[in-house]
């Protein structure tokens, strides 16, 4: 079992959104639970730490929970899985690189 | 008591709280207060009585006392980390102090209470299910007011009191959970009912139904619970 190719990116940006809005894991989990999320708080904690892979639906529910909680803030949004570019190469821990390479002729 | 983070514990605590089965902190405070008064009234010669519940680190989480002298004497024990109640709690044995002025077991505490009318003390541990959760104590202003009979009486008080008080969750977990839990359960119920409607309507799985609600919420900029509520209310929000 591995991670979906865009899972690390989705997780990283969820973390950024949580951090910017000052949302604790407990708060996130309770909101996620209240909109139908089905994994426990400890699994969510493990997911946030990159130690556990979650299905896309659960990841999107977490993103939605974070976005609902931070709706008044100006910080970064947590992206949904289908908003992330499909990336075939293994995920790099180097998010700053722009996708500017010219296509080979 | 060590596995206080089991989700099941949290949930049963929260449910117990919702059903009103667990004592609230307010009720606990009231209970320890009433118990203190009952002890004072029942022990001949007592000028004051008190009840302390400690967490595993020896910090008092709930206290009740009949008067300021008891409160002051207790407070000194917590601050100094020594005294008859802490010993009764930690040793799980009753403590009899004949005269605080000649007592040598807690030098700092006895020095600190020398100005208070606290000479005779009996403290008995509150033991519930094999765990010491606190102590009850009674004070008198003259030496040698209490004896082994007082100790027995205090032990008689301590046993049922400990059982009752142990049903109070000292952990803050149920409180924290239950604050948001009722709302969360209501919201989750809404979402799940909306999923049920969609599952029936479109012959889809629960996951697919939740996925649809999520998309609907994103596309309309409406909160997921709101989308669910409207769907259940029969507003034709799902017409794609």
CSV table of C-alpha atoms in Angstrom, one decimal:
chain,number,residue,atom,x,y,z
A,1,UNK,CA,0.0,0.0,0.0
A,2,UNK,CA,1.3,3.4,-0.9
A,3,UNK,CA,0.1,6.9,-1.0
A,4,UNK,CA,-1.9,8.4,-3.9
A,5,UNK,CA,0.5,10.5,-5.9
A,6,UNK,CA,-1.1,13.7,-4.8
A,7,UNK,CA,-1.8,12.7,-1.2
A,8,UNK,CA,1.4,14.2,0.3
A,9,UNK,CA,0.7,17.5,-1.5
A,10,UNK,CA,-2.9,17.5,-0.2
A,11,UNK,CA,-1.8,16.7,3.3
A,12,UNK,CA,0.9,19.3,3.3
A,13,UNK,CA,-1.5,22.0,2.2
A,14,UNK,CA,-4.1,20.9,4.7
A,15,UNK,CA,-1.4,21.3,7.4
A,16,UNK,CA,-0.6,24.7,6.1
A,17,UNK,CA,-4.3,25.7,6.2
A,18,UNK,CA,-4.7,24.3,9.8
A,19,UNK,CA,-1.5,26.1,11.0
A,20,UNK,CA,-2.5,29.4,9.4
A,21,UNK,CA,-5.9,29.3,11.0
A,22,UNK,CA,-4.7,27.9,14.3
A,23,UNK,CA,-7.0,24.8,14.2
A,24,UNK,CA,-6.0,22.0,16.5
A,25,UNK,CA,-6.3,18.3,15.5
A,26,UNK,CA,-9.1,17.8,18.0
A,27,UNK,CA,-11.1,20.7,16.6
A,28,UNK,CA,-10.6,19.5,13.1
A,29,UNK,CA,-11.6,16.0,13.9
A,30,UNK,CA,-14.8,17.0,15.6
A,31,UNK,CA,-15.9,19.0,12.6
A,32,UNK,CA,-14.8,16.2,10.3
A,33,UNK,CA,-16.8,13.8,12.4
A,34,UNK,CA,-19.8,16.1,12.3
A,35,UNK,CA,-19.9,16.1,8.5
A,36,UNK,CA,-19.7,12.3,8.2
A,37,UNK,CA,-16.0,11.5,8.4
A,38,UNK,CA,-15.5,8.0,9.5
A,39,UNK,CA,-11.9,7.6,10.8
A,40,UNK,CA,-10.9,8.3,14.4
A,41,UNK,CA,-9.0,11.2,15.8
A,42,UNK,CA,-5.8,9.1,16.2
A,43,UNK,CA,-5.9,8.1,12.5
A,44,UNK,CA,-6.4,11.7,11.6
A,45,UNK,CA,-3.4,12.6,13.7
A,46,UNK,CA,-1.4,9.9,12.0
A,47,UNK,CA,-2.5,11.1,8.6
A,48,UNK,CA,-1.4,14.6,9.4
A,49,UNK,CA,2.0,13.4,10.4
A,50,UNK,CA,2.3,11.5,7.2
A,51,UNK,CA,2.3,8.1,8.8
A,52,UNK,CA,-1.1,6.9,7.5
A,53,UNK,CA,-2.8,7.0,4.1
A,54,UNK,CA,-6.4,7.8,4.0
A,55,UNK,CA,-9.0,7.3,1.2
A,56,UNK,CA,-9.7,10.3,-1.0
A,57,UNK,CA,-13.1,10.8,0.4
A,58,UNK,CA,-11.8,11.1,4.0
A,59,UNK,CA,-9.1,13.4,2.8
A,60,UNK,CA,-11.6,15.6,1.1
A,61,UNK,CA,-13.8,15.6,4.2
A,62,UNK,CA,-10.9,16.7,6.3
A,63,UNK,CA,-10.2,19.5,3.8
A,64,UNK,CA,-13.8,20.6,3.9
A,65,UNK,CA,-13.8,20.5,7.7
A,66,UNK,CA,-10.7,22.7,7.7
A,67,UNK,CA,-12.2,25.1,5.2
A,68,UNK,CA,-15.4,25.4,7.1
A,69,UNK,CA,-13.6,26.1,10.3
A,70,UNK,CA,-11.4,28.7,8.7
A,71,UNK,CA,-14.0,30.2,6.4
A,72,UNK,CA,-13.5,33.7,7.9
A,73,UNK,CA,-9.8,33.7,7.7
A,74,UNK,CA,-7.6,34.9,5.0
A,75,UNK,CA,-5.1,32.0,5.1
A,76,UNK,CA,-4.6,29.3,2.6
A,77,UNK,CA,-7.4,26.9,1.8
A,78,UNK,CA,-7.1,23.2,2.1
A,79,UNK,CA,-7.4,21.7,-1.4
A,80,UNK,CA,-9.6,18.8,-2.5
A,81,UNK,CA,-8.1,15.9,-4.3
A,82,UNK,CA,-9.5,16.8,-7.7
A,83,UNK,CA,-8.0,20.3,-7.4
A,84,UNK,CA,-4.5,18.9,-7.3
A,85,UNK,CA,-2.6,18.3,-10.5
A,86,UNK,CA,-2.2,14.7,-11.3
A,87,UNK,CA,1.4,14.0,-10.8
A,88,UNK,CA,3.0,10.9,-12.2
A,89,UNK,CA,6.4,11.5,-10.8
A,90,UNK,CA,7.1,10.6,-7.2
A,91,UNK,CA,6.2,13.5,-5.0
A,92,UNK,CA,9.0,15.8,-4.2
A,93,UNK,CA,9.4,17.5,-0.9
A,94,UNK,CA,10.2,20.6,-2.9
A,95,UNK,CA,7.0,22.5,-3.4
A,96,UNK,CA,8.5,25.8,-4.6
A,97,UNK,CA,9.6,24.6,-8.1
A,98,UNK,CA,7.4,26.2,-10.8
A,99,UNK,CA,6.3,24.0,-13.6
A,100,UNK,CA,8.1,26.0,-16.2
A,101,UNK,CA,10.2,23.5,-18.1
A,102,UNK,CA,9.7,23.9,-21.8
A,103,UNK,CA,8.4,20.9,-23.5
A,104,UNK,CA,11.0,19.0,-25.5
A,105,UNK,CA,10.5,19.4,-29.2
B,1,UNK,CA,-7.4,4.3,34.8
B,2,UNK,CA,-4.3,4.5,32.7
B,3,UNK,CA,-6.1,4.1,29.4
B,4,UNK,CA,-8.0,7.3,29.7
B,5,UNK,CA,-7.6,8.1,26.0
B,6,UNK,CA,-9.5,5.1,24.6
B,7,UNK,CA,-12.1,6.5,22.2
B,8,UNK,CA,-14.6,4.1,23.8
B,9,UNK,CA,-14.0,5.7,27.1
B,10,UNK,CA,-14.4,9.1,25.7
B,11,UNK,CA,-17.6,8.2,23.9
B,12,UNK,CA,-19.2,6.5,26.9
B,13,UNK,CA,-18.2,9.4,29.1
B,14,UNK,CA,-19.7,11.8,26.6
B,15,UNK,CA,-22.9,9.8,26.3
B,16,UNK,CA,-23.1,9.4,30.0
B,17,UNK,CA,-22.8,13.1,30.3
B,18,UNK,CA,-25.5,13.7,27.7
B,19,UNK,CA,-27.9,11.4,29.5
B,20,UNK,CA,-27.1,13.2,32.8
B,21,UNK,CA,-25.6,10.1,34.3
B,22,UNK,CA,-22.3,11.6,35.1
B,23,UNK,CA,-22.1,14.1,37.8
B,24,UNK,CA,-21.2,17.6,36.5
B,25,UNK,CA,-18.5,19.5,38.2
B,26,UNK,CA,-21.2,21.7,39.8
B,27,UNK,CA,-22.8,18.6,41.3
B,28,UNK,CA,-19.5,17.4,42.5
B,29,UNK,CA,-18.7,20.6,44.3
B,30,UNK,CA,-22.1,20.5,45.8
B,31,UNK,CA,-21.6,16.8,46.9
B,32,UNK,CA,-18.2,17.4,48.5
B,33,UNK,CA,-19.7,20.4,50.3
B,34,UNK,CA,-22.6,18.5,51.7
B,35,UNK,CA,-20.3,15.7,52.6
B,36,UNK,CA,-18.1,18.0,54.5
B,37,UNK,CA,-21.0,19.4,56.5
B,38,UNK,CA,-22.2,15.9,57.3
B,39,UNK,CA,-18.8,14.9,58.6
B,40,UNK,CA,-18.5,18.0,60.7
B,41,UNK,CA,-22.0,17.5,62.2
B,42,UNK,CA,-21.3,13.9,63.0
B,43,UNK,CA,-17.9,14.0,64.6
B,44,UNK,CA,-18.0,15.3,68.2
B,45,UNK,CA,-15.7,18.2,68.9
B,46,UNK,CA,-15.1,19.0,65.2
B,47,UNK,CA,-14.7,22.6,64.3
B,48,UNK,CA,-14.5,21.9,60.6
B,49,UNK,CA,-14.3,19.2,58.0
B,50,UNK,CA,-13.4,18.9,54.4
B,51,UNK,CA,-13.2,16.6,51.3
B,52,UNK,CA,-10.4,16.7,48.7
B,53,UNK,CA,-10.2,14.8,45.5
B,54,UNK,CA,-6.7,14.5,44.0
B,55,UNK,CA,-5.5,13.8,40.5
B,56,UNK,CA,-2.7,11.3,40.2
B,57,UNK,CA,-0.1,14.1,40.6
B,58,UNK,CA,-1.5,15.0,44.0
B,59,UNK,CA,-3.2,18.1,42.9
B,60,UNK,CA,-6.6,18.8,44.3
B,61,UNK,CA,-9.2,18.8,41.6
B,62,UNK,CA,-12.3,19.2,43.8
B,63,UNK,CA,-12.5,20.4,47.4
B,64,UNK,CA,-15.2,21.0,49.8
B,65,UNK,CA,-14.9,22.4,53.3
B,66,UNK,CA,-17.1,23.7,56.0
B,67,UNK,CA,-15.2,26.8,56.8
B,68,UNK,CA,-12.2,29.0,56.0
B,69,UNK,CA,-9.9,27.3,58.6
B,70,UNK,CA,-10.2,24.0,56.8
B,71,UNK,CA,-9.7,25.7,53.5
B,72,UNK,CA,-6.6,27.5,54.7
B,73,UNK,CA,-5.1,24.4,56.3
B,74,UNK,CA,-5.7,22.4,53.1
B,75,UNK,CA,-4.3,25.0,50.9
B,76,UNK,CA,-1.1,25.0,52.9
B,77,UNK,CA,-0.9,21.2,52.5
B,78,UNK,CA,-1.2,21.5,48.7
B,79,UNK,CA,1.4,24.3,48.6
B,80,UNK,CA,3.9,22.6,50.8
B,81,UNK,CA,3.2,19.1,49.3
B,82,UNK,CA,2.9,17.6,52.8
B,83,UNK,CA,0.3,17.2,55.5
B,84,UNK,CA,-2.1,14.6,56.9
B,85,UNK,CA,-4.6,14.5,54.0
B,86,UNK,CA,-1.9,14.0,51.4
B,87,UNK,CA,-0.4,11.3,53.6
B,88,UNK,CA,-3.8,9.6,54.0
B,89,UNK,CA,-4.4,9.8,50.2
B,90,UNK,CA,-0.9,8.6,49.3
B,91,UNK,CA,-0.5,5.9,51.9
B,92,UNK,CA,-4.2,4.8,51.6
B,93,UNK,CA,-4.3,4.6,55.4
B,94,UNK,CA,-6.1,6.8,57.9
B,95,UNK,CA,-4.1,9.4,59.7
B,96,UNK,CA,-4.6,10.5,63.3
B,97,UNK,CA,-3.0,13.7,64.6
B,98,UNK,CA,-3.2,14.0,68.4
B,99,UNK,CA,-1.7,17.5,68.5
B,100,UNK,CA,-0.4,19.4,65.6
B,101,UNK,CA,2.0,21.3,67.9
B,102,UNK,CA,3.9,18.2,68.8
B,103,UNK,CA,3.4,16.4,65.5
B,104,UNK,CA,6.7,15.6,63.7
B,105,UNK,CA,5.6,13.9,60.5
B,106,UNK,CA,5.0,17.1,58.5
B,107,UNK,CA,7.3,19.8,60.0
B,108,UNK,CA,6.6,22.4,57.3
B,109,UNK,CA,2.9,22.0,57.5
B,110,UNK,CA,2.7,22.0,61.3
B,111,UNK,CA,4.8,25.1,61.4
B,112,UNK,CA,2.5,26.8,58.9
B,113,UNK,CA,-0.7,26.0,60.7
B,114,UNK,CA,0.6,26.9,64.2
B,115,UNK,CA,-1.4,30.1,64.1
B,116,UNK,CA,-4.6,28.3,63.1
B,117,UNK,CA,-6.9,26.6,65.5
B,118,UNK,CA,-5.9,23.3,64.1
B,119,UNK,CA,-4.7,20.9,66.8
B,120,UNK,CA,-6.4,17.6,66.3
B,121,UNK,CA,-6.8,16.1,62.9
B,122,UNK,CA,-8.2,12.8,61.4
B,123,UNK,CA,-8.0,12.2,57.7
B,124,UNK,CA,-9.2,9.0,56.0
B,125,UNK,CA,-8.4,8.1,52.4
B,126,UNK,CA,-11.2,7.9,49.8
B,127,UNK,CA,-10.6,4.5,48.1
B,128,UNK,CA,-12.7,3.4,45.2
B,129,UNK,CA,-12.1,0.3,43.2
B,130,UNK,CA,-8.7,-0.1,44.8
B,131,UNK,CA,-7.6,3.5,43.8
B,132,UNK,CA,-7.1,6.3,46.3
B,133,UNK,CA,-8.9,9.3,44.8
B,134,UNK,CA,-8.7,11.7,47.7
B,135,UNK,CA,-9.2,12.1,51.4
B,136,UNK,CA,-11.7,13.4,54.0
B,137,UNK,CA,-10.6,15.2,57.1
B,138,UNK,CA,-11.9,16.7,60.3
B,139,UNK,CA,-10.3,19.3,62.5
B,140,UNK,CA,-10.6,20.3,66.1
B,141,UNK,CA,-9.1,23.4,67.8
B,142,UNK,CA,-7.9,21.5,70.9
B,143,UNK,CA,-5.4,18.6,71.2
B,144,UNK,CA,-6.4,15.0,71.7
B,145,UNK,CA,-10.0,15.6,70.7
B,146,UNK,CA,-10.0,12.6,68.3
B,147,UNK,CA,-9.2,9.0,68.9
B,148,UNK,CA,-9.4,5.6,67.2
B,149,UNK,CA,-13.2,5.9,67.4
B,150,UNK,CA,-13.1,9.0,65.3
B,151,UNK,CA,-10.8,7.2,62.8
B,152,UNK,CA,-13.3,4.4,62.5
B,153,UNK,CA,-16.2,6.8,62.0
B,154,UNK,CA,-14.2,8.6,59.3
B,155,UNK,CA,-13.5,5.3,57.6
B,156,UNK,CA,-17.2,4.6,57.7
B,157,UNK,CA,-17.9,7.9,55.9
B,158,UNK,CA,-15.1,7.4,53.4
B,159,UNK,CA,-16.2,4.1,51.9
B,160,UNK,CA,-19.6,5.1,50.4
B,161,UNK,CA,-18.4,8.6,49.7
B,162,UNK,CA,-15.4,7.3,47.6
B,163,UNK,CA,-17.7,5.0,45.6
B,164,UNK,CA,-20.1,7.9,44.8
B,165,UNK,CA,-17.3,10.4,44.1
B,166,UNK,CA,-15.4,8.0,41.8
B,167,UNK,CA,-18.3,8.2,39.4
B,168,UNK,CA,-17.3,11.8,38.8
B,169,UNK,CA,-14.9,11.8,35.9
B,170,UNK,CA,-11.9,13.7,37.1
B,171,UNK,CA,-10.6,13.9,33.6
B,172,UNK,CA,-11.6,16.9,31.6
B,173,UNK,CA,-12.1,14.7,28.5
B,174,UNK,CA,-15.9,14.0,28.8
B,175,UNK,CA,-16.4,17.7,29.4
B,176,UNK,CA,-14.4,18.8,26.4
B,177,UNK,CA,-16.0,16.1,24.2
B,178,UNK,CA,-19.5,16.7,25.3
B,179,UNK,CA,-19.4,20.4,24.7
B,180,UNK,CA,-19.1,20.0,20.9
B,181,UNK,CA,-20.3,16.4,20.8
B,182,UNK,CA,-24.0,17.0,20.8
B,183,UNK,CA,-23.7,19.5,18.0
B,184,UNK,CA,-21.4,17.2,16.1
B,185,UNK,CA,-23.7,14.2,16.5
B,186,UNK,CA,-26.6,16.2,15.3
B,187,UNK,CA,-24.7,17.3,12.2
B,188,UNK,CA,-23.4,13.9,11.5
B,189,UNK,CA,-26.9,12.5,11.8
B,190,UNK,CA,-28.1,15.1,9.2
B,191,UNK,CA,-25.4,14.2,6.8
B,192,UNK,CA,-26.0,10.5,7.2
B,193,UNK,CA,-29.7,10.9,6.7
B,194,UNK,CA,-29.1,12.9,3.5
B,195,UNK,CA,-26.8,10.1,2.4
B,196,UNK,CA,-29.6,7.6,3.0
B,197,UNK,CA,-31.9,9.7,0.8
B,198,UNK,CA,-29.4,9.8,-2.0
B,199,UNK,CA,-28.6,6.1,-1.7
B,200,UNK,CA,-32.2,5.2,-2.0
B,201,UNK,CA,-32.8,7.7,-4.8
B,202,UNK,CA,-29.8,6.8,-6.9
B,203,UNK,CA,-29.1,3.2,-5.8
B,204,UNK,CA,-25.6,4.2,-4.8
B,205,UNK,CA,-23.3,3.4,-1.9
B,206,UNK,CA,-22.8,5.5,1.2
B,207,UNK,CA,-19.4,6.7,0.0
B,208,UNK,CA,-20.8,7.7,-3.3
B,209,UNK,CA,-23.6,9.6,-1.6
B,210,UNK,CA,-21.2,11.4,0.7
B,211,UNK,CA,-19.1,12.2,-2.3
B,212,UNK,CA,-22.1,13.8,-4.0
B,213,UNK,CA,-23.0,15.8,-1.0
B,214,UNK,CA,-19.4,17.0,-0.8
B,215,UNK,CA,-19.4,18.1,-4.4
B,216,UNK,CA,-22.8,19.8,-4.0
B,217,UNK,CA,-21.5,21.7,-1.0
B,218,UNK,CA,-18.4,22.8,-2.9
B,219,UNK,CA,-20.2,23.8,-6.1
B,220,UNK,CA,-22.9,25.8,-4.3
B,221,UNK,CA,-20.6,27.2,-1.6
B,222,UNK,CA,-23.0,25.9,1.0
B,223,UNK,CA,-21.9,24.1,4.1
B,224,UNK,CA,-22.2,20.3,3.9
B,225,UNK,CA,-24.7,20.2,6.8
B,226,UNK,CA,-26.8,22.8,5.2
B,227,UNK,CA,-26.9,20.9,1.9
B,228,UNK,CA,-27.9,17.8,3.8
B,229,UNK,CA,-30.6,19.7,5.7
B,230,UNK,CA,-32.1,21.0,2.5
B,231,UNK,CA,-32.0,17.6,0.9
B,232,UNK,CA,-33.9,16.1,3.8
B,233,UNK,CA,-36.4,18.9,3.9
B,234,UNK,CA,-37.3,18.0,0.3
B,235,UNK,CA,-35.8,20.9,-1.4
B,236,UNK,CA,-34.8,19.6,-4.8
B,237,UNK,CA,-31.2,20.4,-4.5
B,238,UNK,CA,-30.0,17.2,-6.2
B,239,UNK,CA,-31.2,17.4,-9.7
B,240,UNK,CA,-28.2,16.7,-11.7
